[in-house]
Coordinates of C-alpha atoms in Angstrom, one line a residue:
X1 CA 19.8 3.6 -27.1
X2 CA 16.1 3.2 -26.0
X3 CA 15.7 2.4 -29.7
X4 CA 18.4 -0.4 -29.7
X5 CA 16.6 -2.4 -27.0
X6 CA 13.2 -1.9 -28.7
X7 CA 14.6 -3.5 -32.0
X8 CA 16.2 -6.4 -30.1
X9 CA 12.8 -7.1 -28.6
X10 CA 11.2 -6.9 -31.6
X11 CA 14.0 -9.3 -33.0
X12 CA 13.6 -11.7 -30.1
X13 CA 9.6 -11.7 -30.6
X14 CA 10.2 -12.7 -34.3
X15 CA 12.4 -15.3 -33.4
X16 CA 9.8 -17.1 -31.2
X17 CA 7.5 -16.7 -33.7
X18 CA 9.8 -18.2 -36.4
X19 CA 9.5 -15.4 -38.5
X20 CA 13.2 -14.0 -38.2
X21 CA 14.6 -14.0 -41.7
X22 CA 18.6 -13.7 -42.4
X23 CA 18.3 -9.9 -42.5
X24 CA 17.0 -10.0 -39.2
X25 CA 19.5 -12.3 -38.0
X26 CA 22.4 -10.2 -39.1
X27 CA 20.8 -7.0 -37.5
X28 CA 20.5 -9.1 -34.3
X29 CA 24.1 -9.9 -34.7
X30 CA 25.1 -6.2 -35.0
X31 CA 23.0 -5.1 -32.0
X32 CA 25.1 -7.2 -29.4
X33 CA 28.2 -6.7 -31.2
X34 CA 27.8 -3.1 -30.7
X35 CA 26.0 -2.2 -27.7
X36 CA 27.1 -3.7 -24.2
X37 CA 23.7 -2.6 -22.7
X38 CA 22.2 -4.9 -25.5
X39 CA 24.5 -7.6 -24.5
X40 CA 23.5 -7.2 -20.8
X41 CA 19.8 -7.1 -21.8
X42 CA 19.7 -10.2 -23.8
X43 CA 21.6 -12.1 -21.0
X44 CA 18.6 -11.1 -18.7
X45 CA 16.2 -12.6 -20.8
X46 CA 17.5 -16.0 -20.3
X47 CA 17.0 -17.0 -23.7
X48 CA 18.4 -20.8 -23.3
X49 CA 14.9 -22.2 -22.6
X50 CA 13.2 -20.3 -25.5
X51 CA 16.3 -21.8 -27.8
X52 CA 15.6 -25.1 -26.3
X53 CA 12.2 -25.2 -27.2
X54 CA 12.7 -23.1 -30.7
X55 CA 15.8 -25.2 -31.8
X56 CA 16.7 -25.0 -35.4
X57 CA 14.1 -22.1 -36.1
X58 CA 16.7 -19.6 -36.9
X59 CA 20.8 -19.8 -37.1
X60 CA 21.2 -17.4 -34.1
X61 CA 24.1 -20.0 -33.1
X62 CA 26.3 -17.6 -35.5
X63 CA 25.7 -14.6 -34.0
X64 CA 29.3 -14.9 -32.2
X65 CA 30.8 -16.4 -35.1
X66 CA 33.0 -14.6 -37.7
X67 CA 32.6 -15.2 -41.4
X68 CA 35.7 -17.7 -40.8
X69 CA 34.8 -21.3 -41.4
X70 CA 36.4 -22.2 -37.7
X71 CA 37.0 -19.8 -34.8
X72 CA 38.7 -20.5 -31.4
X73 CA 37.7 -19.5 -28.1
X74 CA 40.5 -17.5 -27.8
X75 CA 39.8 -15.6 -31.1
X76 CA 36.3 -14.8 -30.0
X77 CA 36.7 -11.4 -28.1
X78 CA 38.0 -9.9 -31.8
X79 CA 34.4 -9.0 -32.1
X80 CA 34.6 -6.8 -28.6
X81 CA 38.0 -5.2 -28.7
X82 CA 39.1 -4.1 -25.3
X83 CA 39.5 -0.5 -25.3
X84 CA 39.5 2.5 -22.6
X85 CA 36.4 2.3 -20.2
X86 CA 36.0 -1.1 -21.0
X87 CA 35.1 -2.5 -17.2
X88 CA 35.8 -5.9 -15.7
X89 CA 32.0 -5.9 -15.7
X90 CA 31.8 -5.6 -19.2
X91 CA 34.2 -8.3 -19.6
X92 CA 32.3 -10.4 -17.0
X93 CA 29.1 -9.7 -19.6
X94 CA 31.0 -10.7 -22.4
X95 CA 32.3 -14.1 -21.0
X96 CA 29.0 -14.9 -20.2
X97 CA 27.6 -13.9 -23.8
X98 CA 30.6 -16.2 -25.2
X99 CA 29.3 -19.2 -22.9
X100 CA 25.7 -18.3 -24.0
X101 CA 26.5 -18.1 -27.6
X102 CA 28.0 -21.8 -27.5
X103 CA 24.7 -22.9 -26.0
X104 CA 22.6 -21.5 -28.7
X105 CA 25.0 -22.6 -31.4
X106 CA 24.4 -26.2 -30.8
X107 CA 20.7 -25.8 -31.0
X108 CA 20.7 -25.1 -34.6
X109 CA 24.0 -26.5 -35.9
X110 CA 24.0 -30.2 -34.4
X111 CA 20.4 -30.5 -36.1
X112 CA 20.5 -28.9 -39.1
X113 CA 24.0 -28.3 -40.7
X114 CA 25.4 -31.5 -41.7
X115 CA 28.5 -31.0 -43.5
X116 CA 28.9 -27.4 -42.1
X117 CA 32.2 -26.6 -41.0
X118 CA 31.3 -25.3 -37.9
X119 CA 30.1 -28.8 -36.7
X120 CA 33.4 -29.7 -36.3
X121 CA 34.4 -27.1 -33.9
X122 CA 31.2 -27.5 -32.0
X123 CA 31.1 -31.5 -31.9
X124 CA 34.7 -31.0 -29.9
X125 CA 33.3 -28.2 -27.6
X126 CA 30.4 -30.4 -27.1
X127 CA 30.7 -31.0 -23.2
X128 CA 32.4 -27.8 -22.4
X129 CA 29.3 -26.1 -20.9
X130 CA 28.7 -29.2 -18.9
X131 CA 32.4 -29.4 -17.6
X132 CA 32.1 -25.5 -16.7
X133 CA 28.6 -26.1 -15.2
X134 CA 29.7 -28.8 -13.1
X135 CA 33.2 -27.4 -12.0
X136 CA 31.3 -24.6 -10.2
X137 CA 28.1 -26.2 -9.0
X138 CA 27.9 -28.1 -5.6
X139 CA 28.0 -31.9 -5.6
X140 CA 25.0 -33.7 -6.5
X141 CA 22.7 -35.0 -4.1
X142 CA 20.0 -37.2 -3.7
X143 CA 17.4 -38.2 -1.0
X144 CA 16.2 -41.2 1.0
X145 CA 16.9 -43.6 3.8
X146 CA 16.1 -47.1 1.9
X147 CA 15.6 -48.5 -1.0
X148 CA 12.8 -50.9 -2.5
X149 CA 14.5 -53.8 -4.1
X150 CA 11.9 -56.4 -4.7
X151 CA 7.9 -56.0 -5.1
X152 CA 5.6 -59.4 -5.4
X153 CA 1.9 -59.2 -6.0
X154 CA 1.6 -55.9 -4.0
X155 CA -1.5 -54.2 -3.7
X156 CA -0.6 -50.4 -2.3
X157 CA -3.3 -49.4 0.3
X158 CA -5.7 -46.4 -0.5
X159 CA -3.9 -43.0 -0.7
X160 CA -0.4 -44.9 -0.7
X161 CA 1.8 -43.6 -3.5
X162 CA 2.6 -46.9 -5.9
X163 CA 6.3 -47.3 -5.7
X164 CA 8.1 -49.3 -7.7
X165 CA 11.6 -51.6 -7.5
X166 CA 14.6 -49.1 -7.2
X167 CA 12.7 -46.5 -5.8
X168 CA 14.5 -44.5 -2.8
X169 CA 11.9 -44.2 0.1
X170 CA 12.1 -40.8 2.3
X171 CA 11.0 -40.9 6.0
X172 CA 7.3 -41.6 5.8
X173 CA 4.7 -44.3 5.9
X174 CA 4.6 -47.4 3.6
X175 CA 1.4 -49.1 3.7
X176 CA 0.1 -52.2 1.6
X177 CA -3.2 -54.2 1.6
X178 CA -1.3 -57.4 0.2
X179 CA 2.1 -58.7 -1.0
X180 CA 5.4 -58.4 -0.1
X181 CA 7.9 -55.5 -0.3
X182 CA 11.7 -56.0 0.1
X183 CA 13.1 -53.0 1.6
X184 CA 17.0 -52.3 1.9
X185 CA 17.8 -49.5 4.5
X186 CA 21.0 -47.6 4.0
X187 CA 22.4 -48.7 7.2
X188 CA 22.8 -52.2 5.7
X189 CA 19.7 -54.0 7.4
X190 CA 17.0 -55.6 4.9
X191 CA 13.5 -56.2 5.8
X192 CA 10.6 -57.9 4.2
X193 CA 7.2 -56.7 4.7
X194 CA 4.4 -59.0 4.4
X195 CA 1.0 -57.2 3.8
X196 CA -1.3 -56.0 5.0
X197 CA 1.1 -54.1 6.8
X198 CA 1.6 -50.1 7.9
X199 CA 5.7 -49.3 8.5
X200 CA 7.0 -45.9 8.9
X201 CA 10.6 -45.2 8.2
X202 CA 12.1 -42.5 10.3
X203 CA 15.6 -42.9 9.6
X204 CA 18.3 -45.0 7.8
X205 CA 18.2 -47.4 10.8
X206 CA 15.1 -46.7 12.7
X207 CA 11.4 -47.6 11.6
X208 CA 8.2 -48.2 13.2
X209 CA 5.7 -51.2 12.5
X210 CA 2.4 -50.0 13.1
X211 CA 0.5 -53.4 11.8
X212 CA 1.5 -56.4 9.8
X213 CA 4.4 -58.7 9.7
X214 CA 7.9 -58.4 8.7
X215 CA 11.2 -60.2 8.8
X216 CA 14.5 -58.3 9.4
X217 CA 18.0 -60.0 8.4
X218 CA 20.7 -57.5 10.2
X219 CA 24.5 -58.0 9.2
X220 CA 27.0 -56.9 11.7
X221 CA 27.8 -54.0 9.6
X222 CA 24.1 -52.8 10.7
X223 CA 24.2 -53.6 14.2
X224 CA 22.1 -51.2 16.0
X225 CA 19.0 -51.3 13.4
X226 CA 15.8 -50.8 15.2
X227 CA 12.3 -51.2 14.7
X228 CA 9.7 -49.5 17.2
X229 CA 6.3 -51.1 18.2
X230 CA 3.9 -49.6 20.6
X231 CA 5.6 -49.2 23.9
X232 CA 8.4 -51.5 23.0
X233 CA 11.8 -51.3 21.1
X234 CA 13.4 -53.8 19.4
X235 CA 17.1 -53.4 18.8
X236 CA 18.9 -55.8 16.4
X237 CA 22.5 -56.8 17.3
X238 CA 23.4 -58.6 14.1
X239 CA 20.8 -61.1 13.7
X240 CA 17.6 -62.1 11.8
X241 CA 14.3 -62.0 13.4
X242 CA 10.6 -61.5 12.6
X243 CA 8.1 -59.4 14.0
X244 CA 4.1 -59.4 13.9
X245 CA 2.1 -56.4 15.1
X246 CA -1.6 -57.1 15.3
X247 CA -4.7 -56.2 17.8
X248 CA -4.0 -59.1 19.7
X249 CA -0.6 -57.6 20.6
X250 CA 3.2 -58.1 19.4
X251 CA 5.4 -61.2 18.5
X252 CA 9.2 -61.0 18.4
X253 CA 10.7 -63.9 17.0
X254 CA 14.8 -64.5 16.6
X255 CA 16.0 -66.8 14.1
X256 CA 19.6 -66.0 14.3
X257 CA 21.9 -63.8 16.5
X258 CA 20.4 -61.8 19.2
X259 CA 18.1 -58.8 19.9
X260 CA 17.5 -56.5 22.8
X261 CA 13.9 -55.7 23.7
X262 CA 13.2 -52.5 25.7
X263 CA 9.7 -52.7 26.9
X264 CA 8.4 -49.3 28.0
X265 CA 7.2 -50.8 31.6
X266 CA 10.1 -53.3 32.2
X267 CA 13.8 -53.9 32.1
X268 CA 15.6 -54.4 28.9
X269 CA 15.7 -58.3 27.7
X270 CA 18.1 -60.2 25.6
X271 CA 16.5 -63.0 23.2
X272 CA 18.8 -65.3 21.7
X273 CA 18.3 -67.6 18.6
X274 CA 15.5 -69.9 18.8
X275 CA 13.6 -67.6 21.6
X276 CA 10.4 -65.3 21.0
X277 CA 8.5 -63.3 23.3
X278 CA 4.9 -62.0 23.1
X279 CA 3.3 -58.9 24.2
X280 CA -0.4 -59.2 24.5
X281 CA -2.7 -56.5 24.3
X282 CA -2.5 -55.8 28.0
X283 CA 1.1 -55.2 27.8
X284 CA 1.9 -58.5 29.4
X285 CA 5.1 -60.3 28.3
X286 CA 5.4 -64.2 28.1
X287 CA 8.2 -66.1 26.5
X288 CA 7.3 -68.1 23.6
X289 CA 9.3 -70.4 20.7
X290 CA 10.6 -69.0 17.6
X291 CA 9.3 -70.6 14.3
X292 CA 11.3 -69.3 11.2
X293 CA 8.7 -70.7 8.7
X294 CA 5.9 -68.3 9.8
X295 CA 7.6 -65.3 8.1
X296 CA 8.7 -64.9 4.5
X297 CA 12.7 -65.4 4.0
X298 CA 14.5 -63.8 1.2
X299 CA 15.2 -67.1 -0.2
X300 CA 11.4 -67.7 -0.5
X301 CA 10.9 -64.0 -1.7
X302 CA 13.4 -64.3 -4.3
X303 CA 11.7 -67.6 -5.5
X304 CA 8.3 -65.8 -5.9
X305 CA 10.0 -63.2 -7.4
X306 CA 11.0 -65.1 -10.2
X307 CA 7.8 -66.5 -10.6
X308 CA 6.2 -63.3 -11.0
X309 CA 8.7 -62.2 -13.3
X310 CA 8.4 -65.4 -15.5
X311 CA 4.5 -65.0 -15.5
X312 CA 5.2 -61.3 -16.8
X313 CA 7.7 -62.5 -19.3
X314 CA 5.3 -64.8 -20.7
X315 CA 2.4 -62.5 -21.0
X316 CA 4.9 -60.0 -23.0
X317 CA 5.7 -62.8 -25.2
X318 CA 1.9 -63.6 -26.0
X319 CA 1.3 -60.0 -26.8
X320 CA 4.3 -59.5 -29.0
X321 CA 3.6 -62.5 -30.9
X322 CA 0.0 -61.0 -32.0
X323 CA 1.5 -57.4 -32.2
X324 CA 4.0 -58.5 -34.8
X325 CA 1.1 -58.9 -37.0
X326 CA -0.5 -55.6 -36.5
X327 CA -1.0 -54.1 -39.9
X328 CA -0.3 -50.5 -38.7
X329 CA 3.4 -51.7 -37.9
X330 CA 6.0 -49.8 -40.1
X331 CA 9.0 -51.0 -38.1
X332 CA 9.4 -53.4 -35.1
X333 CA 12.3 -54.7 -32.9
X334 CA 11.5 -57.2 -30.1
X335 CA 15.1 -57.8 -29.2
X336 CA 14.5 -61.1 -28.8
X337 CA 17.3 -62.9 -30.9
X338 CA 19.1 -65.2 -28.4
X339 CA 22.6 -65.4 -30.4
X340 CA 25.0 -63.2 -28.7
X341 CA 27.3 -63.2 -31.4
X342 CA 24.6 -62.0 -33.9
X343 CA 25.4 -58.2 -35.4
X344 CA 22.0 -58.1 -36.9
X345 CA 18.9 -56.6 -35.4
X346 CA 16.1 -59.0 -36.8
X347 CA 13.1 -57.1 -37.8
X348 CA 10.2 -58.4 -35.8
X349 CA 7.3 -57.3 -37.8
X350 CA 5.3 -60.4 -39.7
X351 CA 5.6 -61.4 -42.4
X352 CA 9.0 -61.0 -42.3
X353 CA 10.8 -58.7 -44.4
X354 CA 14.7 -58.8 -43.6
X355 CA 15.2 -55.6 -45.7
X356 CA 14.1 -53.9 -42.2
X357 CA 16.8 -55.5 -40.2
X358 CA 19.1 -53.5 -38.5
X359 CA 23.0 -53.6 -38.4
X360 CA 24.5 -53.2 -35.2
X361 CA 27.7 -51.6 -34.4
X362 CA 29.5 -51.4 -31.3
X363 CA 26.4 -51.9 -29.1
X364 CA 26.7 -55.0 -27.0
X365 CA 23.8 -57.4 -26.2
X366 CA 22.7 -57.4 -22.5
X367 CA 19.8 -58.9 -20.6
X368 CA 16.9 -56.9 -21.2
X369 CA 13.7 -56.2 -18.7
X370 CA 13.8 -60.0 -18.1
X371 CA 16.7 -62.1 -17.4
X372 CA 15.6 -64.3 -20.6
X373 CA 15.0 -61.3 -22.8
X374 CA 17.7 -59.5 -24.7
X375 CA 18.4 -56.0 -25.1
X376 CA 21.1 -53.7 -26.5
X377 CA 23.4 -51.4 -24.7
X378 CA 24.7 -48.3 -25.9
X379 CA 27.9 -46.8 -24.3
X380 CA 30.5 -45.7 -26.8
X381 CA 29.9 -42.7 -29.1
X382 CA 30.0 -45.1 -32.1
X383 CA 27.4 -47.2 -30.7
X384 CA 24.5 -47.8 -32.7
X385 CA 21.9 -49.7 -34.7
X386 CA 21.6 -48.6 -38.6
X387 CA 18.3 -49.2 -40.2
X388 CA 16.7 -48.6 -43.5
X389 CA 13.0 -47.8 -43.6
X390 CA 11.2 -47.3 -47.0
X391 CA 7.8 -45.7 -47.9
X392 CA 5.6 -42.7 -47.1
X393 CA 3.5 -42.1 -44.3
X394 CA 1.2 -39.6 -42.5
X395 CA 0.5 -40.0 -38.8
X396 CA 3.2 -42.0 -36.5
X397 CA 3.6 -43.3 -33.3
X398 CA 7.0 -44.2 -31.8
X399 CA 7.3 -46.6 -29.1
X400 CA 10.5 -47.7 -27.1
X401 CA 11.4 -49.4 -23.8
X402 CA 14.6 -47.8 -22.2
X403 CA 16.8 -47.9 -19.6
X404 CA 18.9 -44.9 -19.3
X405 CA 21.9 -44.7 -17.3
X406 CA 22.7 -41.1 -17.8
X407 CA 21.9 -37.8 -19.8
X408 CA 25.3 -36.9 -20.6
X409 CA 24.9 -35.6 -24.2
X410 CA 23.0 -32.6 -25.1
X411 CA 21.0 -34.9 -27.3
X412 CA 20.7 -38.6 -26.4
X413 CA 19.3 -40.3 -29.4
X414 CA 16.5 -42.7 -29.4
X415 CA 15.6 -42.7 -33.4
X416 CA 17.1 -40.2 -35.8
X417 CA 17.0 -39.9 -39.5
X418 CA 20.3 -39.3 -41.0
X419 CA 19.9 -36.3 -43.2
X420 CA 16.6 -34.8 -41.7
X421 CA 15.2 -34.1 -45.2
X422 CA 11.4 -32.7 -45.4
X423 CA 9.2 -35.1 -43.5
X424 CA 11.6 -36.8 -41.6
X425 CA 11.2 -37.4 -38.0
X426 CA 13.8 -37.0 -34.9
X427 CA 13.2 -38.4 -31.6
X428 CA 15.5 -38.2 -28.9
X429 CA 16.1 -36.9 -25.2
X430 CA 17.7 -33.7 -24.1
X431 CA 20.1 -33.4 -21.3
X432 CA 17.3 -31.5 -19.6
X433 CA 15.4 -34.8 -19.0
X434 CA 13.0 -33.4 -21.8
X435 CA 11.6 -35.6 -24.5
X436 CA 12.0 -34.1 -27.8
X437 CA 10.2 -34.6 -30.8
X438 CA 10.2 -32.9 -34.2
X439 CA 9.2 -33.5 -38.1
X440 CA 11.3 -31.4 -40.6
X441 CA 8.6 -28.9 -42.4
X442 CA 10.7 -27.3 -44.5
X443 CA 13.2 -27.9 -47.2
X444 CA 16.9 -26.9 -46.2
X445 CA 17.3 -24.1 -49.0
X446 CA 13.8 -22.8 -47.9
X447 CA 13.8 -19.6 -45.7
X448 CA 11.4 -20.0 -42.4
X449 CA 11.5 -22.4 -39.6
X450 CA 12.9 -26.0 -40.2
X451 CA 10.8 -27.4 -38.1
X452 CA 8.6 -27.0 -34.5
X453 CA 10.2 -29.4 -31.8
X454 CA 7.8 -30.6 -29.3
X455 CA 9.3 -30.7 -25.8
X456 CA 7.6 -32.6 -22.8
X457 CA 8.4 -31.2 -19.4
X458 CA 11.4 -32.7 -17.7
X459 CA 10.9 -36.0 -16.7
X460 CA 14.1 -37.7 -16.1
X461 CA 16.2 -37.3 -12.9
X462 CA 18.6 -39.5 -11.7
X463 CA 16.2 -41.7 -9.5
X464 CA 15.0 -43.1 -12.8
X465 CA 18.8 -43.9 -13.7
X466 CA 18.9 -48.0 -14.8
X467 CA 15.4 -48.3 -14.4
X468 CA 13.4 -49.6 -17.6
X469 CA 10.8 -46.9 -18.5
X470 CA 8.2 -47.1 -21.4
X471 CA 8.5 -43.9 -23.7
X472 CA 6.0 -43.0 -26.5
X473 CA 5.0 -40.2 -28.8
X474 CA 2.4 -39.8 -31.2
X475 CA 2.1 -37.6 -34.3
X476 CA -1.3 -37.1 -35.6
X477 CA -1.4 -35.4 -39.0
X478 CA -5.6 -35.2 -38.7
X479 CA -5.6 -33.3 -35.2
X480 CA -2.2 -31.4 -35.6
X481 CA -1.2 -32.9 -32.3
X482 CA 2.0 -34.2 -30.9
X483 CA 1.5 -36.1 -27.7
X484 CA 4.3 -37.6 -25.2
X485 CA 4.1 -40.5 -23.1
X486 CA 6.1 -41.7 -20.0
X487 CA 5.1 -45.2 -18.6
X488 CA 1.4 -45.4 -20.0
X489 CA 1.0 -41.8 -18.7
X490 CA 0.6 -38.6 -20.9
X491 CA 3.6 -35.9 -20.5
X492 CA 2.5 -33.2 -22.9
X493 CA 0.2 -32.6 -25.7
X494 CA 0.8 -29.8 -27.9
X495 CA -0.8 -28.7 -31.4
X496 CA 1.4 -28.0 -34.5
X497 CA 0.9 -24.5 -36.2
X498 CA -0.4 -25.1 -39.7
X499 CA 3.0 -24.2 -41.2
X500 CA 4.7 -26.6 -39.3
X501 CA 2.4 -29.5 -40.1
X502 CA 3.9 -32.0 -42.3
X503 CA 1.1 -34.3 -44.1
X504 CA 3.8 -36.7 -45.6
X505 CA 6.4 -38.6 -43.4
X506 CA 9.2 -40.8 -44.4
X507 CA 12.4 -42.1 -42.9
X508 CA 15.0 -43.6 -45.3
X509 CA 18.4 -44.7 -43.7
X510 CA 18.1 -44.0 -39.4
X511 CA 19.7 -45.2 -36.6
X512 CA 18.7 -46.4 -33.2
X513 CA 20.6 -45.2 -30.3
X514 CA 22.6 -42.6 -32.3
X515 CA 22.6 -40.3 -35.2
X516 CA 24.1 -40.8 -38.6
X517 CA 27.5 -42.0 -39.8
X518 CA 30.9 -39.9 -40.3
X519 CA 30.5 -39.0 -44.0
X520 CA 33.4 -36.3 -43.8
X521 CA 37.0 -37.0 -45.2
X522 CA 38.0 -36.2 -41.3
X523 CA 35.6 -39.0 -40.0
X524 CA 33.8 -36.3 -37.4
X525 CA 30.4 -37.0 -36.2
X526 CA 28.0 -35.6 -33.8
X527 CA 27.8 -37.4 -30.4
X528 CA 24.2 -38.2 -29.7
X529 CA 24.5 -42.0 -28.4
X530 CA 22.2 -42.9 -25.8
X531 CA 24.0 -44.0 -22.6
X532 CA 21.7 -46.9 -21.5
X533 CA 19.9 -49.9 -23.3
X534 CA 16.9 -50.5 -25.4
X535 CA 15.0 -53.7 -25.6
X536 CA 12.0 -52.8 -27.5
X537 CA 11.3 -50.4 -30.2
X538 CA 8.3 -49.9 -32.6
X539 CA 6.8 -47.3 -35.1
X540 CA 3.3 -47.7 -36.3
X541 CA 1.7 -45.5 -39.2
X542 CA -1.3 -44.3 -36.8
X543 CA -1.2 -42.0 -34.1
X544 CA -2.7 -44.6 -31.3
X545 CA -4.9 -43.8 -28.8
X546 CA -3.7 -43.4 -25.1
X547 CA -5.5 -46.3 -23.6
X548 CA -3.8 -48.5 -26.0
X549 CA -0.3 -47.0 -24.8
X550 CA -1.3 -47.5 -21.5
X551 CA -2.2 -51.1 -22.3
X552 CA 1.0 -51.8 -24.1
X553 CA 2.9 -50.3 -21.1
X554 CA 1.1 -52.6 -18.4
X555 CA 1.8 -55.8 -20.6
X556 CA 5.1 -54.9 -20.9
X557 CA 5.8 -53.7 -17.6
X558 CA 8.7 -56.1 -15.8

């Protein structure tokens, strides 16, 4: 029995190193089929993560399949017939192995087995592991007490983590040197913070203003929203008010409704619309008159935000017009066509080559990073853009602006070649939130590893849902490195071993936002559509530098 475990370890090591041949695969199956202890040991090894990293390097997805073209779940236990002495613990182990086998099987077949009978079975079972996991897991949770919904010309204070629109804010200090931030508390109150300012968020209905200015809009549903200042509390009763805190004191102005003031050394006071109260540095209170124009309101902030967005859009347009003439471009789609009925994605490379135009299938036109810019939304399993890219290349760079709503597929396509022949790349996102890039290194008939997937650490979680993000990956033949980027920052860099380095790359027929076409008579196909939108995509014939990728991100940032 010890010899079997040692042999299993050697086979697993060979798998990791990409050296497991067909004889080794067969022996691997035989050990797991005949040894309960080996099955339990294999489960403890937690091979799922390894399989994700080494997708396609060996056909281990077959380990629990019979020689028949298709086997149902109910038939799988035929490999382990129940007999006297087979315990419930053994049965539990068997069930876990079968589920893990399904997970492992998709890693090889969905990537490399076009036309294989097993693809049909796996495509119908694709959502099974997720459904099983969700059924036995706790309800998904999130964190935060408020959301950032607008940022206008913001300069963050030293030491302050920079935030983006859509970020959920945890309790803590928000400090800015200049600019305007719109914060929507989960109780329903909206606050415009005017820098320089420092605001400490404490709960979903309580904050403390240490310095600076804010304007709060509090509808009836958010009554009781409270702002603390030094030795005074302002409780809103369904109104709109302004608050300024400086070394000279505190100024409270009510524009609509009424608020309660709770000074530490005096009785409660009520302020009505048009009234104001000033508390000086000595703690003395004196009445004043409200002046709404001294505090930025939501309408004015909206106008300034629109001006900022228009300026950024025009800056991107100027950059895009110059980028179209970059001689390194293999393909470029700016998604700037205004015709909503158009079912063609026009190539943006100049001089124009309409042979690079893409065919839109199913995907809907939708606003992009800016209201005036176009994008395509991919939602249904059939949504895609078909392209044909000729030529042979060496190093590559992939660039994409995408808005991901969720990662509800095992593989979520950015760009996939149809047949995945030698030299063809695949670029996608796993359901684990990892960016995935590979170039097929060997012919399908060859023995040995088909490719070396390069995975980034998980970068996507629910907090990024619905946000525009910039993704980039470079494939450098000279240095043998693949590098992933998110929003201009390096995510991961990994060197390819010599056997997996492909000096000549190519594309041919390929798909944006999905994978391939249904070629089989029954019209089944793997479901890899992106659940989200794309509004800019480019491929270059060079592994561009990190500082250029960062510049591209900042130029296109909405």
